[in-house]
XYZ file of C-alpha atoms in Angstrom:
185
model
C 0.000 0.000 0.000
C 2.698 2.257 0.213
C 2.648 2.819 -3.177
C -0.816 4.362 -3.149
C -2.039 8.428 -2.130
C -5.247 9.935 -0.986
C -6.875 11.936 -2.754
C -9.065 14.817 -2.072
C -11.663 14.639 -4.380
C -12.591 11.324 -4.901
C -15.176 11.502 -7.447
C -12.572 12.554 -9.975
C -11.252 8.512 -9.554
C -14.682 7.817 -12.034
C -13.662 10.664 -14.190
C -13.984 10.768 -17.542
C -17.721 10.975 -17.935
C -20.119 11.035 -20.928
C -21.481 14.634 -20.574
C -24.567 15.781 -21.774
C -26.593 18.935 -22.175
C -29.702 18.247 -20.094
C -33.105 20.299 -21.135
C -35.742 21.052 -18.953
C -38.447 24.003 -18.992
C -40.505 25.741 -16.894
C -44.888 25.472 -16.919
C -45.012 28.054 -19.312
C -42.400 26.389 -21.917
C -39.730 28.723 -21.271
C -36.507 26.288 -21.723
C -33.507 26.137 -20.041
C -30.091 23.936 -20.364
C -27.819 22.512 -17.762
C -24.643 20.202 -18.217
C -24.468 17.277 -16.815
C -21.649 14.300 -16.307
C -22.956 12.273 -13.741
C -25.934 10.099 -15.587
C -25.911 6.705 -15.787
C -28.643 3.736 -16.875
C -30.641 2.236 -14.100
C -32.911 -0.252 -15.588
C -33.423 -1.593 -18.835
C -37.017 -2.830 -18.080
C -38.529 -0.875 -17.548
C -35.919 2.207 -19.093
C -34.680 4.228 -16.524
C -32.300 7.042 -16.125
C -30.560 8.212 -12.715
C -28.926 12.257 -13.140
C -27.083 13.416 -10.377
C -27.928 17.134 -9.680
C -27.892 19.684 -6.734
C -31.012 20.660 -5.466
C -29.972 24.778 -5.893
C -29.269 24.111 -9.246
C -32.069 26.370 -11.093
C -32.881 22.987 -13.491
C -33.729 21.087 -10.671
C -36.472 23.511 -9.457
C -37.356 23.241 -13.387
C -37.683 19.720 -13.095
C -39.440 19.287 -10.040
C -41.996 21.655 -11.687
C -42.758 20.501 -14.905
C -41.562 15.730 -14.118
C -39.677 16.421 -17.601
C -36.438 16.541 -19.183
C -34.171 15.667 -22.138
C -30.683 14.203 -22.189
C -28.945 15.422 -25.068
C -25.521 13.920 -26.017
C -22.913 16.101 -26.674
C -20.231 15.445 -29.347
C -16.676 16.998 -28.658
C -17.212 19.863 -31.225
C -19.599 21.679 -28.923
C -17.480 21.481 -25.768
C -17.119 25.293 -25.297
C -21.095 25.502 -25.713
C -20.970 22.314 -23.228
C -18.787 24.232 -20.250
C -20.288 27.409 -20.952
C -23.925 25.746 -20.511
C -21.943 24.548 -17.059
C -20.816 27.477 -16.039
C -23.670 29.620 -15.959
C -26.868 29.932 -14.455
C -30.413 30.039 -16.426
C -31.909 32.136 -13.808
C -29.199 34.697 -15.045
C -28.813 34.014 -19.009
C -30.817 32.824 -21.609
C -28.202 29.793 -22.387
C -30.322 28.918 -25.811
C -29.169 32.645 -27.167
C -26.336 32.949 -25.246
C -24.488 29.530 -26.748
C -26.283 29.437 -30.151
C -27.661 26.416 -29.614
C -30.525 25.135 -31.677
C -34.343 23.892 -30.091
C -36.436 21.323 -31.552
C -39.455 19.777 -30.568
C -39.483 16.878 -28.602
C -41.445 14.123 -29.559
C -43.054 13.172 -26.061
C -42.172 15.987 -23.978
C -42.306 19.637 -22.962
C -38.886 20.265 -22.655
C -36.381 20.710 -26.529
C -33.869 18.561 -28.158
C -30.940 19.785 -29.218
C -29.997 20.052 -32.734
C -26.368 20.317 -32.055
C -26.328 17.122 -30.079
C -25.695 13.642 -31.551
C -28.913 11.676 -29.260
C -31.735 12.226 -26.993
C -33.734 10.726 -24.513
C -36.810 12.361 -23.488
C -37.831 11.618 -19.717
C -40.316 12.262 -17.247
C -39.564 11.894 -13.680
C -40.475 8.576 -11.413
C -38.366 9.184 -8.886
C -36.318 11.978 -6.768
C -33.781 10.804 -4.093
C -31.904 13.087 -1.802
C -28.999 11.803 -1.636
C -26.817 14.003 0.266
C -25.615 17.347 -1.586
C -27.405 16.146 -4.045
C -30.746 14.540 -5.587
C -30.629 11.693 -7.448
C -33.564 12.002 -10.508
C -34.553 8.798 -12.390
C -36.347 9.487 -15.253
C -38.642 6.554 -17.335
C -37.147 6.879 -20.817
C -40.119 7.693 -23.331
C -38.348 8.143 -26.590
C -35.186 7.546 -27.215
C -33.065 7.957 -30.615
C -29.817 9.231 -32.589
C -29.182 10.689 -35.547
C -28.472 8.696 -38.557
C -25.687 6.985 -39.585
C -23.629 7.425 -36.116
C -24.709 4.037 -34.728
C -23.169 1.055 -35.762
C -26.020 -2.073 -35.753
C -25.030 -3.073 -32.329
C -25.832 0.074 -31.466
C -22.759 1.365 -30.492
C -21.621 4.258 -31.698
C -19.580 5.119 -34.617
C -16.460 6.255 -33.744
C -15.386 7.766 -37.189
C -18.935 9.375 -37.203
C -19.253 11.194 -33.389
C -16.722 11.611 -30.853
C -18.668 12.064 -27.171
C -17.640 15.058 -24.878
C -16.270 13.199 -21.766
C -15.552 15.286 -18.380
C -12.402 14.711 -16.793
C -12.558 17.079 -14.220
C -13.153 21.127 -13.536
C -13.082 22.782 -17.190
C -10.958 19.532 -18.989
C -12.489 17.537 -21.329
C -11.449 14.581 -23.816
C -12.773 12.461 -26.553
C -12.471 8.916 -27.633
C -9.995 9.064 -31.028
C -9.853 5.528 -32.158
C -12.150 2.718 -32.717
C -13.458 0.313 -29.957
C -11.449 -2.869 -28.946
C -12.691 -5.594 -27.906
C -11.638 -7.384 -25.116
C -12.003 -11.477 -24.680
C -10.918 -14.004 -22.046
């Protein structure tokens, strides 16, 4: 063990994450966007979602609202819209205008896609879990789809086609660069 240190933030250890741009409005429509890393899959049957978020955050008093919201998958090529999205605070900016990012209509919820990004999954809220500084949200997956040509039939993605924003870590970010490899016994 003595080759080992402790480390002060241990989340980092999971580091990189697939980050997305998470959408979410308000009763009246009005849209807002917050990034998020920590997401992960919690069910396949029936489809469920867990997101990490704090319960300040101005998108979680969104989402409480409304029981909606979008994941939208970021590729690397929007990264500064990504941190900036991150960074800032939708009770102060209008993060749509602000980033140049592009709504669409959802197909089973309130809340917008966005164009920019390479998926979605729309959600509505089953579930919120306080979890210490923060809530964990599971969402039921309604919809769920990519756009073409950036899936391979196993429905992984293309590498050639997308490269996903992963978080590292404060404002550092990376990318896959090469194909997958897969691994055997």
């Amino acid at each position: 063990m003595n080759n080992k240190q402790p480390v002060k933030v241990f989340h980092y250890l999971l580091h990189p994450y697939n980050t997305s741009l998470v959408t979410c409005c308000d009763a009246e429509g009005n849209p807002n966007i917050i990034t998020i890393a920590w997401l992960i899959p919690v069910s396949v049957n029936p489809p469920l979602v867990g997101m990490s978020i704090g319960p300040t955050r101005f998108s979680y008093g969104l989402i409480r609202e409304t029981g909606e919201f979008v994941i939208n998958v970021a590729p690397y090529e929007i990264g500064s819209q990504v941190l900036f999205c991150g960074r800032r605070s939708g009770r102060d900016v209008d993060k749509f205008a602000e980033t140049g990012l592009t709504q669409q209509e959802a197909q089973s919820v309130r809340p917008p896609i966005i164009e920019e990004c390479v998926a979605h999954l729309e959600c509505r809220v089953v579930q919120d879990i306080e979890a210490g500084d923060h809530h964990l949200v599971v969402g039921e997956v309604l919809a769920a789809y990519a756009n073409r040509g950036i899936l391979e039939e196993n429905g992984l993605y293309r590498l050639k086609q997308v490269q996903p924003l992963f978080h590292v870590g404060r404002n550092y970010f990376t990318s896959t660069r090469s194909e997958y490899e897969k691994l055997s016994l």
